[in-house]
Coordinates of C-alpha atoms and ligand atoms in Angstrom, one line a residue:
M686 CA 70.9 158.4 152.5
N687 CA 72.3 160.9 150.1
K688 CA 75.6 159.5 148.9
I689 CA 78.5 161.8 148.2
Y690 CA 81.4 160.7 146.0
L691 CA 84.7 162.4 146.8
D692 CA 87.1 159.8 145.5
N693 CA 87.6 160.9 141.9
A694 CA 91.3 160.2 141.8
A695 CA 90.4 156.5 142.3
T696 CA 87.9 156.6 139.5
T697 CA 85.2 158.9 138.1
P698 CA 81.5 158.3 137.3
L699 CA 80.8 157.7 133.6
S700 CA 79.2 160.6 131.7
E701 CA 75.8 159.8 130.1
E702 CA 77.2 160.7 126.7
V703 CA 80.0 158.2 127.2
I704 CA 77.6 155.4 128.1
D705 CA 75.5 156.3 125.0
A706 CA 78.5 156.3 122.7
M707 CA 79.6 152.9 124.0
V708 CA 76.1 151.3 123.7
E709 CA 75.8 152.7 120.2
T710 CA 79.3 151.3 119.3
M711 CA 78.4 147.9 120.7
K712 CA 75.2 147.8 118.6
V713 CA 76.6 149.2 115.4
N714 CA 80.3 148.5 115.3
F715 CA 80.4 145.0 116.6
G716 CA 82.7 143.8 113.8
N717 CA 86.2 142.6 114.4
P718 CA 88.5 145.5 113.4
S719 CA 90.9 143.0 111.9
S720 CA 88.2 141.7 109.5
T721 CA 88.5 142.9 105.9
H722 CA 84.7 143.1 105.3
S723 CA 82.7 146.3 105.9
F724 CA 81.6 145.3 109.5
G725 CA 85.3 145.0 110.5
Q726 CA 86.4 148.1 108.6
E727 CA 83.7 150.2 110.2
A728 CA 84.9 149.2 113.6
K729 CA 88.5 149.9 112.5
I730 CA 87.5 153.4 111.4
A731 CA 85.8 154.0 114.8
I732 CA 89.1 153.1 116.5
E733 CA 91.3 155.1 114.1
N734 CA 89.1 158.2 114.6
V735 CA 89.7 158.1 118.4
R736 CA 93.5 157.5 117.8
R737 CA 93.6 160.6 115.6
Q738 CA 91.7 162.6 118.3
I739 CA 94.2 161.6 121.0
A740 CA 97.1 162.4 118.7
D741 CA 95.7 165.8 118.0
Y742 CA 95.3 166.5 121.7
L743 CA 98.9 165.5 122.5
H744 CA 100.4 167.0 119.3
V745 CA 101.9 163.6 118.3
T746 CA 101.2 161.2 115.4
P747 CA 98.5 158.6 115.6
A748 CA 101.1 155.8 115.1
E749 CA 102.5 156.8 118.5
I750 CA 99.2 155.9 120.4
I751 CA 98.8 152.3 121.4
F752 CA 95.5 151.3 123.0
T753 CA 95.8 149.1 126.1
S754 CA 93.5 147.8 128.8
C755 CA 94.4 150.4 131.4
G756 CA 97.1 152.6 132.9
T757 CA 98.6 149.6 134.7
E758 CA 99.2 147.7 131.4
S759 CA 100.6 150.8 129.7
N760 CA 103.1 151.4 132.4
N761 CA 104.1 147.7 132.6
M762 CA 104.5 147.5 128.9
I763 CA 106.7 150.6 128.7
I764 CA 109.0 149.7 131.6
K765 CA 109.4 146.0 130.8
S766 CA 109.8 146.5 127.1
C767 CA 112.5 149.2 127.7
V768 CA 114.5 146.5 129.5
E769 CA 113.7 143.6 127.3
H770 CA 113.9 145.3 123.9
L771 CA 115.8 148.5 124.3
G772 CA 118.6 147.3 126.4
V773 CA 117.9 149.5 129.5
E774 CA 120.2 148.4 132.3
R775 CA 119.4 151.0 134.9
I776 CA 116.2 152.7 136.0
I777 CA 116.0 155.9 138.0
S778 CA 112.7 156.5 139.8
S779 CA 111.2 157.7 143.0
P780 CA 109.5 155.8 145.9
M781 CA 106.3 157.8 145.3
E782 CA 105.3 156.1 142.1
H783 CA 102.0 154.2 141.6
K784 CA 102.4 150.5 142.4
C785 CA 102.1 149.5 138.7
V786 CA 105.3 151.4 138.1
S787 CA 107.2 150.5 141.2
E788 CA 106.3 146.8 141.0
S789 CA 107.3 146.7 137.3
I790 CA 110.6 148.3 138.2
L791 CA 111.1 145.8 141.0
D792 CA 110.3 142.9 138.7
M793 CA 112.9 144.1 136.2
K794 CA 115.4 144.4 139.0
N795 CA 114.7 140.9 140.3
R796 CA 114.3 139.0 137.0
K797 CA 116.6 141.0 134.7
G798 CA 119.2 142.3 137.1
V799 CA 118.4 145.9 136.3
E800 CA 120.2 148.5 138.5
V801 CA 117.6 150.7 140.3
A802 CA 118.3 154.1 141.9
Y803 CA 115.5 156.0 143.8
I804 CA 115.4 159.7 144.4
R805 CA 114.0 160.2 147.8
P806 CA 111.5 163.1 147.9
N807 CA 111.7 165.8 150.6
E808 CA 108.9 166.3 153.2
K809 CA 106.9 168.3 150.6
G810 CA 107.1 165.3 148.2
D811 CA 109.4 167.2 145.8
I812 CA 112.0 165.4 143.7
D813 CA 115.4 167.0 143.6
L814 CA 116.2 167.5 139.9
A815 CA 119.9 168.3 140.7
K816 CA 120.1 164.8 142.2
L817 CA 118.6 163.4 139.0
E818 CA 121.2 165.1 136.9
E819 CA 123.9 163.9 139.2
L820 CA 122.7 160.3 139.0
L821 CA 122.5 160.5 135.2
K822 CA 126.0 161.9 134.9
N823 CA 127.4 159.2 137.1
S824 CA 126.8 156.2 134.9
D825 CA 127.3 155.1 131.3
K826 CA 124.6 152.5 131.6
K827 CA 121.6 152.8 129.3
T828 CA 119.1 154.4 131.6
L829 CA 115.3 154.8 131.8
V830 CA 114.0 157.6 134.1
S831 CA 110.4 156.9 135.3
L832 CA 108.8 159.8 137.2
M833 CA 105.1 160.4 137.4
H834 CA 103.6 163.6 136.2
A835 CA 101.2 164.0 139.2
N836 CA 101.1 161.9 142.3
N837 CA 97.8 160.2 142.8
E838 CA 97.9 160.4 146.6
I839 CA 99.0 163.9 147.4
G840 CA 98.6 165.6 144.0
N841 CA 102.1 167.0 143.6
I842 CA 102.9 167.8 139.9
V843 CA 106.4 167.7 138.6
D844 CA 107.9 169.8 135.8
I845 CA 107.9 167.0 133.1
K846 CA 109.3 169.3 130.5
K847 CA 112.4 170.1 132.6
I848 CA 112.8 166.4 133.5
A849 CA 112.5 165.4 129.9
Q850 CA 115.1 167.9 128.9
I851 CA 117.5 166.7 131.6
C852 CA 117.0 163.1 130.3
K853 CA 117.6 164.2 126.7
E854 CA 120.8 166.0 127.6
N855 CA 122.0 162.9 129.3
N856 CA 120.9 160.4 126.7
A857 CA 118.4 158.7 129.0
L858 CA 114.9 157.5 128.1
F859 CA 112.1 159.2 130.0
H860 CA 108.7 157.6 131.0
S861 CA 106.1 159.6 132.8
D862 CA 103.0 158.1 134.3
T863 CA 100.5 160.7 133.2
V864 CA 97.4 158.8 134.3
Q865 CA 96.3 161.6 136.7
T866 CA 96.9 164.4 134.3
M867 CA 95.8 163.1 130.8
A868 CA 92.6 164.9 129.8
H869 CA 92.7 167.1 132.9
M870 CA 95.2 169.5 131.4
N871 CA 96.7 170.5 128.1
L872 CA 99.7 168.3 127.3
D873 CA 101.6 169.2 124.2
L874 CA 104.1 166.4 123.7
S875 CA 105.6 168.1 120.7
D876 CA 107.0 170.6 123.2
I877 CA 107.8 168.1 126.0
P878 CA 110.4 165.5 124.9
V879 CA 109.0 162.7 127.0
D880 CA 109.5 159.3 125.4
F881 CA 106.6 157.4 127.0
A882 CA 103.4 158.3 128.8
S883 CA 100.3 156.5 129.9
C884 CA 96.6 157.1 130.1
S885 CA 93.5 155.5 131.7
A886 CA 90.0 156.5 130.6
H887 CA 88.3 155.9 133.9
K888 CA 90.1 158.8 135.5
F889 CA 88.2 161.3 133.3
H890 CA 84.6 159.9 133.2
G891 CA 85.4 157.2 130.6
P892 CA 85.0 153.4 131.1
K893 CA 87.3 151.1 133.0
G894 CA 89.3 148.6 131.0
I895 CA 90.7 151.0 128.4
G896 CA 93.7 153.2 128.2
F897 CA 96.6 153.9 126.0
A898 CA 100.4 154.2 125.9
F899 CA 102.1 157.0 124.2
I900 CA 105.3 155.6 122.6
R901 CA 107.5 158.0 120.8
K902 CA 108.2 156.5 117.4
A903 CA 112.0 157.1 117.5
T904 CA 112.4 154.9 120.6
G905 CA 111.5 151.7 118.6
L906 CA 109.8 150.2 121.6
K907 CA 108.2 146.8 121.0
G908 CA 105.2 145.2 122.7
I909 CA 105.1 142.5 125.4
I910 CA 101.8 140.9 124.5
T911 CA 102.3 138.8 121.4
G912 CA 99.8 137.4 119.0
G913 CA 98.0 139.1 116.1
P914 CA 99.2 142.3 114.4
Q915 CA 96.8 144.6 116.2
E916 CA 98.1 148.0 117.3
R917 CA 101.0 147.8 114.9
S918 CA 102.0 144.5 116.6
L919 CA 102.8 146.4 119.8
R920 CA 99.7 145.0 121.6
A921 CA 98.1 141.9 120.3
G922 CA 94.5 141.1 121.0
T923 CA 91.2 142.2 119.5
E924 CA 90.6 145.8 120.4
N925 CA 88.0 146.9 122.9
V926 CA 86.1 148.9 120.3
A927 CA 83.3 150.1 122.7
G928 CA 85.9 151.0 125.3
I929 CA 87.9 153.0 122.8
A930 CA 84.7 154.8 121.7
G931 CA 84.0 155.6 125.3
L932 CA 87.5 156.9 125.9
G933 CA 87.1 159.1 122.8
K934 CA 83.8 160.6 124.0
A935 CA 85.2 161.2 127.5
L936 CA 88.2 162.9 126.0
E937 CA 86.1 165.0 123.8
L938 CA 83.9 166.1 126.7
S939 CA 87.0 166.8 128.9
L940 CA 88.7 168.9 126.2
N941 CA 85.5 170.8 125.2
N942 CA 84.8 171.7 128.8
M943 CA 88.4 171.9 130.1
E944 CA 88.3 175.6 131.1
A945 CA 84.9 175.4 132.8
Y946 CA 85.7 172.1 134.6
T947 CA 89.1 173.4 135.7
Q948 CA 87.6 176.6 137.1
H949 CA 84.8 174.8 138.9
I950 CA 87.0 172.2 140.4
Q951 CA 89.7 174.7 141.5
N952 CA 86.9 176.7 143.3
I953 CA 85.7 173.6 144.9
K954 CA 89.2 172.6 146.0
Q955 CA 89.8 176.1 147.4
Y956 CA 86.5 176.0 149.3
A957 CA 87.3 172.6 150.7
I958 CA 90.8 173.7 151.9
E959 CA 89.4 176.9 153.5
R960 CA 86.5 175.1 155.3
I961 CA 88.5 172.2 156.5
A962 CA 91.3 174.4 157.8
A963 CA 88.7 176.6 159.6
E964 CA 86.7 173.8 161.1
I965 CA 89.2 171.0 161.9
P966 CA 91.8 172.4 164.4
G967 CA 95.3 171.1 163.8
V968 CA 94.6 169.7 160.3
K969 CA 97.5 169.9 157.9
F970 CA 97.7 169.5 154.1
N971 CA 100.2 166.9 152.7
G972 CA 102.7 167.7 150.0
R973 CA 101.8 170.6 147.9
S974 CA 98.1 169.8 147.9
S975 CA 97.0 173.0 149.4
E976 CA 98.9 175.1 146.9
A977 CA 97.4 176.4 143.7
E978 CA 100.6 175.8 141.8
N979 CA 102.3 172.4 141.3
S980 CA 99.3 170.5 142.6
L981 CA 96.5 168.6 140.9
Y982 CA 93.3 170.7 141.1
T983 CA 91.4 167.5 141.5
V984 CA 93.1 166.3 144.8
V985 CA 93.6 167.5 148.3
S986 CA 95.4 165.4 150.8
L987 CA 94.7 166.0 154.5
L988 CA 96.5 165.0 157.7
L989 CA 94.0 164.8 160.5
P990 CA 95.6 165.6 163.9
Y991 CA 94.6 162.3 165.5
K992 CA 95.0 158.6 164.8
N993 CA 91.9 157.0 163.4
P994 CA 92.4 154.1 161.1
L995 CA 88.6 153.7 160.8
I996 CA 88.0 157.2 159.4
G997 CA 87.3 155.9 155.8
L998 CA 84.7 153.4 157.1
Q999 CA 83.1 156.0 159.4
L1000 CA 82.7 158.5 156.6
D1001 CA 81.4 155.7 154.3
M1002 CA 78.8 155.0 156.9
K1003 CA 77.7 158.6 156.7
G1004 CA 77.5 158.2 152.9
I1005 CA 80.7 159.9 152.0
A1006 CA 83.3 158.2 149.9
V1007 CA 86.9 159.4 150.2
S1008 CA 90.2 157.5 150.1
Q1009 CA 92.3 156.7 153.2
G1010 CA 95.9 157.2 152.0
S1011 CA 96.8 155.1 154.9
A1012 CA 99.7 155.9 157.2
C1013 CA 98.6 153.7 160.0
S1014 CA 101.3 151.8 161.8
S1015 CA 98.9 149.3 163.3
G1016 CA 95.9 147.5 162.0
A1017 CA 95.4 145.6 158.8
S1018 CA 96.4 148.2 156.3
K1019 CA 100.1 148.8 155.5
P1020 CA 101.4 152.4 155.5
S1021 CA 101.4 154.0 152.1
M1022 CA 104.9 154.5 150.7
V1023 CA 104.1 158.1 149.8
M1024 CA 103.1 158.8 153.4
M1025 CA 106.2 157.1 154.7
M1026 CA 108.3 159.3 152.6
I1027 CA 106.7 162.6 153.5
L1028 CA 105.6 162.2 157.1
S1029 CA 107.6 162.2 160.2
E1030 CA 107.5 159.1 162.6
D1031 CA 105.5 161.2 165.0
E1032 CA 103.0 162.1 162.3
M1033 CA 102.8 158.5 161.2
D1034 CA 102.0 157.4 164.8
H1035 CA 99.6 160.2 165.8
C1036 CA 97.8 161.4 162.6
T1037 CA 95.5 160.2 159.8
P1038 CA 95.9 161.0 156.2
L1039 CA 92.9 161.3 154.0
R1040 CA 92.6 162.0 150.3
V1041 CA 89.6 163.9 149.0
S1042 CA 89.3 164.2 145.2
F1043 CA 86.9 166.1 143.1
S1044 CA 85.3 166.3 139.7
H1045 CA 83.2 168.8 137.8
M1046 CA 80.1 167.1 139.4
T1047 CA 81.3 167.9 143.0
T1048 CA 79.3 170.7 144.7
K1049 CA 79.9 173.0 147.6
N1050 CA 77.1 171.1 149.4
D1051 CA 79.2 167.9 149.1
I1052 CA 82.1 169.7 150.8
D1053 CA 79.8 171.0 153.5
S1054 CA 78.6 167.5 154.2
L1055 CA 82.2 166.3 154.4
V1056 CA 83.2 169.0 156.8
N1057 CA 80.2 168.3 159.0
A1058 CA 81.0 164.6 159.1
L1059 CA 84.7 165.3 159.8
K1060 CA 83.7 167.6 162.7
E1061 CA 81.4 165.0 164.2
I1062 CA 84.0 162.3 164.0
S1063 CA 86.8 164.5 165.2
K1064 CA 84.9 165.3 168.4
D1065 CA 85.7 161.9 169.8
F1066 CA 89.5 162.4 169.4
V1067 CA 92.0 164.2 171.4
I1068 CA 94.1 166.4 169.2
E1069 CA 97.5 164.8 169.6
N1070 CA 99.6 166.5 167.0
T1071 CA 99.8 170.2 168.0
N1072 CA 103.5 169.6 168.8
V1073 CA 104.1 166.8 166.4
E1074 CA 107.4 167.2 164.7
H1075 CA 107.3 167.5 160.9
R1076 CA 109.9 165.7 158.9
Ligands
PLP713 N1 99.0 155.5 137.7 C1 98.4 156.3 138.5 C2 99.1 157.6 138.9 C3 97.1 156.0 138.9 O1 96.5 156.9 139.7 C4 96.5 154.8 138.5 C5 95.2 154.5 139.0 O2 94.9 154.4 140.2 C6 97.2 154.0 137.7 C7 98.4 154.3 137.3 C8 96.6 152.7 137.2 O3 95.6 152.9 136.2 P1 94.5 151.8 136.0 O4 93.5 151.8 137.1 O5 93.9 152.2 134.6 O6 95.2 150.5 135.9

């Protein structure tokens, strides 16, 4: 069976060049970067070259890039350290954040008594920035705002520059989970006054187990993993040298090909939207995912007009991998918080969300196969939602 991968927001396949760079690093640069002999120093140089490359991409200084094991660790470190070391007493966020952010915030609420305010999104998944300003003006408590750049389920993109400016004007720290946008678009952090951001290499054809946190120097954030002096004592532990080399190669490939990749994926996404809309009667698109603006070009989130909690499995049996941003109110899986926020009760009860996500490797044939499979599966269902009320 020809297998088709349409779950690139979950993870991406490694590029051959990335694998080669990692294997080469494992063979040649096996030294411990903390060792003072040449083996160690060569590994250290390999790390510092990638740090410089990331800093150039983001227009920041290399000292502001801290390698971590993943996006989850970066977000945990930033949020928890803001509370433990920078005296943050209040966090403003939204219910649409990735679990690694929302659970870190909850942990700080439960263990440290941090006050938490959530801005509820509208049915399109938009965050009301006037509400953010109002919340910021209503308290003197030292505040961290944590709002993701792009939502991993529905693809909505927020204006992080505007949010960062609002935070600055109100003396709040600003963290943005940029895991879905890093290396997918140009991010000039000399122009966007965000304090903290995060990255995970496996979202752009790099390896799993490596990411970084951007920590603006002026914030004085400290680490939460203690031990040796690695990463300027912000993240102790011997560095994942091969992972860092893989991240560097993946970033290089993304940046060198950004225009071509973006163009290709945008065309694929548009093709997918048009074909799905034409072939699946009653289908809707969640959030802003069918719009060219304010939406990740890598993600489209569908709402199928019937309830089918098994759709992910059925597509998988046909060789097609997608993600089931689950809104099911029965069965084993819990409804996703994002879907609960943007869908009406009717939609939750009678429809099925599905996330399809692309890479530069996705072809129109892949989309045709998905559409054919969806048509076949949809035949067995009565379309329930023609009159379903939208939130
Ligand atoms: N934040 C977002 C928006 C994500 O999509 C993900 C990955 O699914 C993460 C954070 C976590 O990244 P990692 O898998 O590197 O821990």
